[in-house]
Amino acid sequence: MVILAFLFGSILIFLNHKLNSGEEKKEEILKRLPGYNCGACGYGSCAGMVEAILKDKEAYQKCRPMRKEAKEEIEKYLKEKNL
Ligand code: SF4
């Protein structure tokens, strides 16, 4: 019984970590975007752009109002996180 509780607890901790790290990455990418939610990228909003970046790391190039410095920061973050 104790072993089962330990295994179940370990699985819950692992899943919680996986889910939270995904959300953390989304938030980190989102805060590096301009935040205009203008839809000029074709993804509807900055949150849509985050989802696109997670599928294709080059998607950020489609953000038209993004300044050069912000692009460099996103590139650096994606490289650091190996995305
Ligand atoms: S173009 Fe840039 S600022 Fe506009 S919604 Fe897309 S990611 Fe956001």
GROMACS .gro file of N, CA, C and O and ligand atoms in nm:
model
  340
    1MET      N    1   0.083  -0.120   0.000
    1MET     CA    2   0.000   0.000   0.000
    1MET      C    3   0.088   0.127   0.000
    1MET      O    4   0.059   0.221  -0.071
    2VAL      N    5   0.191   0.125   0.084
    2VAL     CA    6   0.283   0.239   0.094
    2VAL      C    7   0.355   0.259  -0.039
    2VAL      O    8   0.371   0.372  -0.087
    3ILE      N    9   0.393   0.151  -0.102
    3ILE     CA   10   0.463   0.159  -0.230
    3ILE      C   11   0.372   0.219  -0.336
    3ILE      O   12   0.412   0.306  -0.414
    4LEU      N   13   0.246   0.176  -0.336
    4LEU     CA   14   0.149   0.230  -0.433
    4LEU      C   15   0.129   0.381  -0.411
    4LEU      O   16   0.124   0.458  -0.507
    5ALA      N   17   0.119   0.421  -0.286
    5ALA     CA   18   0.101   0.564  -0.254
    5ALA      C   19   0.223   0.643  -0.300
    5ALA      O   20   0.209   0.753  -0.356
    6PHE      N   21   0.340   0.586  -0.280
    6PHE     CA   22   0.463   0.654  -0.323
    6PHE      C   23   0.466   0.668  -0.475
    6PHE      O   24   0.496   0.775  -0.529
    7LEU      N   25   0.433   0.559  -0.545
    7LEU     CA   26   0.433   0.564  -0.692
    7LEU      C   27   0.331   0.663  -0.744
    7LEU      O   28   0.359   0.743  -0.835
    8PHE      N   29   0.210   0.659  -0.689
    8PHE     CA   30   0.105   0.750  -0.731
    8PHE      C   31   0.145   0.895  -0.705
    8PHE      O   32   0.128   0.982  -0.790
    9GLY      N   33   0.203   0.921  -0.587
    9GLY     CA   34   0.250   1.056  -0.554
    9GLY      C   35   0.358   1.102  -0.649
    9GLY      O   36   0.359   1.217  -0.694
   10SER      N   37   0.450   1.012  -0.683
   10SER     CA   38   0.558   1.047  -0.777
   10SER      C   39   0.503   1.082  -0.914
   10SER      O   40   0.548   1.177  -0.978
   11ILE      N   41   0.404   1.005  -0.959
   11ILE     CA   42   0.342   1.032  -1.090
   11ILE      C   43   0.275   1.169  -1.088
   11ILE      O   44   0.289   1.248  -1.182
   12LEU      N   45   0.204   1.199  -0.980
   12LEU     CA   46   0.137   1.330  -0.970
   12LEU      C   47   0.237   1.444  -0.971
   12LEU      O   48   0.217   1.547  -1.037
   13ILE      N   49   0.347   1.428  -0.900
   13ILE     CA   50   0.450   1.533  -0.896
   13ILE      C   51   0.510   1.552  -1.035
   13ILE      O   52   0.527   1.664  -1.082
   14PHE      N   53   0.537   1.442  -1.105
   14PHE     CA   54   0.594   1.448  -1.239
   14PHE      C   55   0.497   1.520  -1.335
   14PHE      O   56   0.538   1.610  -1.410
   15LEU      N   57   0.369   1.481  -1.332
   15LEU     CA   58   0.272   1.543  -1.422
   15LEU      C   59   0.254   1.691  -1.391
   15LEU      O   60   0.245   1.774  -1.482
   16ASN      N   61   0.250   1.725  -1.262
   16ASN     CA   62   0.235   1.864  -1.222
   16ASN      C   63   0.352   1.948  -1.274
   16ASN      O   64   0.334   2.057  -1.326
   17HIS      N   65   0.473   1.893  -1.262
   17HIS     CA   66   0.592   1.964  -1.310
   17HIS      C   67   0.585   1.984  -1.461
   17HIS      O   68   0.613   2.092  -1.513
   18LYS      N   69   0.546   1.879  -1.534
   18LYS     CA   70   0.538   1.887  -1.681
   18LYS      C   71   0.437   1.993  -1.723
   18LYS      O   72   0.463   2.075  -1.811
   19LEU      N   73   0.319   1.991  -1.661
   19LEU     CA   74   0.214   2.085  -1.699
   19LEU      C   75   0.253   2.228  -1.666
   19LEU      O   76   0.234   2.319  -1.746
   20ASN      N   77   0.312   2.250  -1.548
   20ASN     CA   78   0.350   2.385  -1.508
   20ASN      C   79   0.464   2.439  -1.592
   20ASN      O   80   0.467   2.558  -1.622
   21SER      N   81   0.559   2.355  -1.630
   21SER     CA   82   0.671   2.406  -1.709
   21SER      C   83   0.621   2.447  -1.848
   21SER      O   84   0.672   2.543  -1.905
   22GLY      N   85   0.520   2.380  -1.902
   22GLY     CA   86   0.461   2.420  -2.030
   22GLY      C   87   0.395   2.556  -2.020
   22GLY      O   88   0.413   2.642  -2.106
   23GLU      N   89   0.320   2.576  -1.912
   23GLU     CA   90   0.253   2.705  -1.890
   23GLU      C   91   0.356   2.816  -1.869
   23GLU      O   92   0.338   2.928  -1.915
   24GLU      N   93   0.463   2.782  -1.798
   24GLU     CA   94   0.567   2.882  -1.771
   24GLU      C   95   0.632   2.926  -1.901
   24GLU      O   96   0.655   3.045  -1.922
   25LYS      N   97   0.659   2.830  -1.991
   25LYS     CA   98   0.718   2.866  -2.120
   25LYS      C   99   0.625   2.957  -2.199
   25LYS      O  100   0.668   3.055  -2.260
   26LYS      N  101   0.496   2.924  -2.198
   26LYS     CA  102   0.398   3.006  -2.270
   26LYS      C  103   0.399   3.149  -2.216
   26LYS      O  104   0.398   3.245  -2.292
   27GLU      N  105   0.400   3.162  -2.084
   27GLU     CA  106   0.400   3.295  -2.023
   27GLU      C  107   0.528   3.372  -2.057
   27GLU      O  108   0.524   3.492  -2.083
   28GLU      N  109   0.640   3.300  -2.055
   28GLU     CA  110   0.768   3.366  -2.086
   28GLU      C  111   0.772   3.415  -2.231
   28GLU      O  112   0.825   3.522  -2.259
   29ILE      N  113   0.718   3.336  -2.322
   29ILE     CA  114   0.716   3.377  -2.463
   29ILE      C  115   0.618   3.494  -2.479
   29ILE      O  116   0.649   3.593  -2.543
   30LEU      N  117   0.500   3.481  -2.417
   30LEU     CA  118   0.397   3.584  -2.430
   30LEU      C  119   0.447   3.721  -2.383
   30LEU      O  120   0.422   3.823  -2.446
   31LYS      N  121   0.522   3.722  -2.274
   31LYS     CA  122   0.567   3.852  -2.223
   31LYS      C  123   0.676   3.915  -2.309
   31LYS      O  124   0.707   4.033  -2.294
   32ARG      N  125   0.732   3.836  -2.402
   32ARG     CA  126   0.831   3.891  -2.494
   32ARG      C  127   0.768   3.941  -2.624
   32ARG      O  128   0.836   3.999  -2.708
   33LEU      N  129   0.639   3.915  -2.643
   33LEU     CA  130   0.568   3.964  -2.762
   33LEU      C  131   0.517   4.105  -2.735
   33LEU      O  132   0.501   4.144  -2.619
   34PRO      N  133   0.487   4.182  -2.841
   34PRO     CA  134   0.443   4.320  -2.820
   34PRO      C  135   0.313   4.333  -2.740
   34PRO      O  136   0.292   4.433  -2.672
   35GLY      N  137   0.224   4.235  -2.750
   35GLY     CA  138   0.101   4.239  -2.670
   35GLY      C  139  -0.009   4.325  -2.730
   35GLY      O  140  -0.103   4.361  -2.660
   36TYR      N  141  -0.001   4.358  -2.858
   36TYR     CA  142  -0.105   4.441  -2.923
   36TYR      C  143  -0.229   4.360  -2.958
   36TYR      O  144  -0.335   4.419  -2.981
   37ASN      N  145  -0.215   4.228  -2.967
   37ASN     CA  146  -0.327   4.142  -3.008
   37ASN      C  147  -0.391   4.192  -3.138
   37ASN      O  148  -0.512   4.190  -3.153
   38CYS      N  149  -0.308   4.239  -3.229
   38CYS     CA  150  -0.356   4.298  -3.354
   38CYS      C  151  -0.393   4.193  -3.459
   38CYS      O  152  -0.469   4.221  -3.551
   39GLY      N  153  -0.340   4.074  -3.448
   39GLY     CA  154  -0.371   3.967  -3.544
   39GLY      C  155  -0.295   3.977  -3.675
   39GLY      O  156  -0.320   3.898  -3.767
   40ALA      N  157  -0.204   4.073  -3.688
   40ALA     CA  158  -0.129   4.091  -3.813
   40ALA      C  159  -0.044   3.969  -3.847
   40ALA      O  160  -0.009   3.949  -3.963
   41CYS      N  161  -0.014   3.888  -3.748
   41CYS     CA  162   0.067   3.768  -3.771
   41CYS      C  163  -0.013   3.656  -3.835
   41CYS      O  164   0.043   3.561  -3.889
   42GLY      N  165  -0.146   3.668  -3.827
   42GLY     CA  166  -0.232   3.563  -3.882
   42GLY      C  167  -0.273   3.459  -3.778
   42GLY      O  168  -0.345   3.365  -3.810
   43TYR      N  169  -0.231   3.477  -3.652
   43TYR     CA  170  -0.266   3.382  -3.548
   43TYR      C  171  -0.376   3.436  -3.455
   43TYR      O  172  -0.406   3.375  -3.354
   44GLY      N  173  -0.432   3.549  -3.489
   44GLY     CA  174  -0.547   3.601  -3.415
   44GLY      C  175  -0.515   3.683  -3.292
   44GLY      O  176  -0.587   3.778  -3.261
   45SER      N  177  -0.412   3.647  -3.221
   45SER     CA  178  -0.376   3.719  -3.098
   45SER      C  179  -0.233   3.680  -3.060
   45SER      O  180  -0.176   3.587  -3.118
   46CYS      N  181  -0.181   3.748  -2.962
   46CYS     CA  182  -0.046   3.713  -2.915
   46CYS      C  183  -0.047   3.574  -2.852
   46CYS      O  184   0.050   3.499  -2.867
   47ALA      N  185  -0.156   3.536  -2.787
   47ALA     CA  186  -0.165   3.401  -2.730
   47ALA      C  187  -0.164   3.297  -2.842
   47ALA      O  188  -0.103   3.190  -2.828
   48GLY      N  189  -0.229   3.330  -2.953
   48GLY     CA  190  -0.226   3.240  -3.069
   48GLY      C  191  -0.086   3.228  -3.125
   48GLY      O  192  -0.043   3.120  -3.169
   49MET      N  193  -0.014   3.337  -3.123
   49MET     CA  194   0.126   3.337  -3.169
   49MET      C  195   0.210   3.247  -3.079
   49MET      O  196   0.297   3.174  -3.127
   50VAL      N  197   0.186   3.250  -2.949
   50VAL     CA  198   0.262   3.163  -2.858
   50VAL      C  199   0.243   3.017  -2.897
   50VAL      O  200   0.341   2.941  -2.905
   51GLU      N  201   0.120   2.978  -2.923
   51GLU     CA  202   0.093   2.839  -2.963
   51GLU      C  203   0.165   2.807  -3.094
   51GLU      O  204   0.219   2.697  -3.110
   52ALA      N  205   0.166   2.904  -3.185
   52ALA     CA  206   0.234   2.884  -3.314
   52ALA      C  207   0.385   2.868  -3.294
   52ALA      O  208   0.448   2.783  -3.358
   53ILE      N  209   0.442   2.947  -3.205
   53ILE     CA  210   0.586   2.939  -3.179
   53ILE      C  211   0.623   2.803  -3.120
   53ILE      O  212   0.727   2.746  -3.154
   54LEU      N  213   0.535   2.750  -3.036
   54LEU     CA  214   0.564   2.619  -2.977
   54LEU      C  215   0.563   2.507  -3.081
   54LEU      O  216   0.625   2.404  -3.063
   55LYS      N  217   0.491   2.530  -3.192
   55LYS     CA  218   0.489   2.431  -3.301
   55LYS      C  219   0.599   2.459  -3.403
   55LYS      O  220   0.652   2.367  -3.465
   56ASP      N  221   0.627   2.588  -3.425
   56ASP     CA  222   0.728   2.628  -3.524
   56ASP      C  223   0.804   2.748  -3.467
   56ASP      O  224   0.751   2.859  -3.460
   57LYS      N  225   0.927   2.725  -3.426
   57LYS     CA  226   1.002   2.831  -3.355
   57LYS      C  227   1.030   2.954  -3.442
   57LYS      O  228   1.068   3.058  -3.391
   58GLU      N  229   1.011   2.942  -3.572
   58GLU     CA  230   1.033   3.057  -3.661
   58GLU      C  231   0.906   3.144  -3.675
   58GLU      O  232   0.911   3.248  -3.741
   59ALA      N  233   0.796   3.101  -3.617
   59ALA     CA  234   0.669   3.172  -3.633
   59ALA      C  235   0.677   3.317  -3.585
   59ALA      O  236   0.606   3.403  -3.639
   60TYR      N  237   0.761   3.345  -3.488
   60TYR     CA  238   0.770   3.483  -3.435
   60TYR      C  239   0.807   3.584  -3.543
   60TYR      O  240   0.779   3.703  -3.531
   61GLN      N  241   0.869   3.535  -3.651
   61GLN     CA  242   0.907   3.623  -3.762
   61GLN      C  243   0.786   3.692  -3.826
   61GLN      O  244   0.799   3.794  -3.891
   62LYS      N  245   0.667   3.633  -3.806
   62LYS     CA  246   0.545   3.687  -3.867
   62LYS      C  247   0.484   3.801  -3.786
   62LYS      O  248   0.387   3.862  -3.830
   63CYS      N  249   0.539   3.830  -3.670
   63CYS     CA  250   0.488   3.941  -3.589
   63CYS      C  251   0.543   4.071  -3.648
   63CYS      O  252   0.662   4.101  -3.636
   64ARG      N  253   0.455   4.144  -3.712
   64ARG     CA  254   0.499   4.266  -3.781
   64ARG      C  255   0.541   4.380  -3.688
   64ARG      O  256   0.640   4.447  -3.714
   65PRO      N  257   0.466   4.408  -3.580
   65PRO     CA  258   0.508   4.522  -3.497
   65PRO      C  259   0.627   4.493  -3.405
   65PRO      O  260   0.674   4.584  -3.337
   66MET      N  261   0.675   4.370  -3.402
   66MET     CA  262   0.784   4.337  -3.309
   66MET      C  263   0.915   4.405  -3.351
   66MET      O  264   0.956   4.399  -3.466
   67ARG      N  265   0.977   4.470  -3.254
   67ARG     CA  266   1.104   4.537  -3.280
   67ARG      C  267   1.219   4.438  -3.283
   67ARG      O  268   1.210   4.329  -3.228
   68LYS      N  269   1.329   4.483  -3.341
   68LYS     CA  270   1.447   4.399  -3.357
   68LYS      C  271   1.497   4.345  -3.223
   68LYS      O  272   1.531   4.226  -3.211
   69GLU      N  273   1.498   4.430  -3.121
   69GLU     CA  274   1.549   4.389  -2.990
   69GLU      C  275   1.462   4.277  -2.931
   69GLU      O  276   1.512   4.183  -2.871
   70ALA      N  277   1.329   4.290  -2.950
   70ALA     CA  278   1.238   4.187  -2.899
   70ALA      C  279   1.258   4.056  -2.974
   70ALA      O  280   1.252   3.948  -2.915
   71LYS      N  281   1.281   4.065  -3.105
   71LYS     CA  282   1.307   3.943  -3.183
   71LYS      C  283   1.433   3.874  -3.133
   71LYS      O  284   1.437   3.752  -3.118
   72GLU      N  285   1.535   3.954  -3.105
   72GLU     CA  286   1.660   3.895  -3.055
   72GLU      C  287   1.638   3.829  -2.919
   72GLU      O  288   1.695   3.724  -2.890
   73GLU      N  289   1.553   3.891  -2.836
   73GLU     CA  290   1.526   3.836  -2.704
   73GLU      C  291   1.449   3.704  -2.713
   73GLU      O  292   1.477   3.609  -2.641
   74ILE      N  293   1.353   3.698  -2.804
   74ILE     CA  294   1.277   3.574  -2.824
   74ILE      C  295   1.370   3.465  -2.879
   74ILE      O  296   1.366   3.351  -2.833
   75GLU      N  297   1.454   3.501  -2.975
   75GLU     CA  298   1.549   3.403  -3.031
   75GLU      C  299   1.637   3.347  -2.919
   75GLU      O  300   1.661   3.227  -2.911
   76LYS      N  301   1.685   3.436  -2.833
   76LYS     CA  302   1.771   3.395  -2.722
   76LYS      C  303   1.696   3.300  -2.628
   76LYS      O  304   1.749   3.196  -2.588
   77TYR      N  305   1.571   3.337  -2.594
   77TYR     CA  306   1.493   3.254  -2.503
   77TYR      C  307   1.467   3.115  -2.564
   77TYR      O  308   1.484   3.014  -2.497
   78LEU      N  309   1.428   3.112  -2.691
   78LEU     CA  310   1.399   2.984  -2.758
   78LEU      C  311   1.523   2.897  -2.764
   78LEU      O  312   1.515   2.775  -2.746
   79LYS      N  313   1.637   2.961  -2.785
   79LYS     CA  314   1.762   2.886  -2.791
   79LYS      C  315   1.798   2.830  -2.652
   79LYS      O  316   1.834   2.715  -2.638
   80GLU      N  317   1.781   2.915  -2.550
   80GLU     CA  318   1.809   2.872  -2.411
   80GLU      C  319   1.724   2.754  -2.369
   80GLU      O  320   1.770   2.662  -2.303
   81LYS      N  321   1.597   2.758  -2.408
   81LYS     CA  322   1.503   2.653  -2.368
   81LYS      C  323   1.503   2.537  -2.467
   81LYS      O  324   1.423   2.443  -2.452
   82ASN      N  325   1.587   2.547  -2.569
   82ASN     CA  326   1.599   2.440  -2.668
   82ASN      C  327   1.466   2.410  -2.737
   82ASN      O  328   1.429   2.296  -2.755
   83LEU      N  329   1.395   2.516  -2.772
   83LEU     CA  330   1.265   2.500  -2.839
   83LEU      C  331   1.279   2.505  -2.991
   83LEU      O  332   1.373   2.553  -3.043
   84SF4     S1  333   0.134   4.041  -3.491
   84SF4    FE1  334   0.251   4.039  -3.301
   84SF4     S2  335   0.146   4.187  -3.169
   84SF4    FE2  336   0.005   4.132  -3.334
   84SF4     S3  337  -0.115   3.959  -3.250
   84SF4    FE3  338   0.055   3.872  -3.363
   84SF4     S4  339   0.211   3.839  -3.206
   84SF4    FE4  340   0.064   3.984  -3.120
   0.00000   0.00000   0.00000
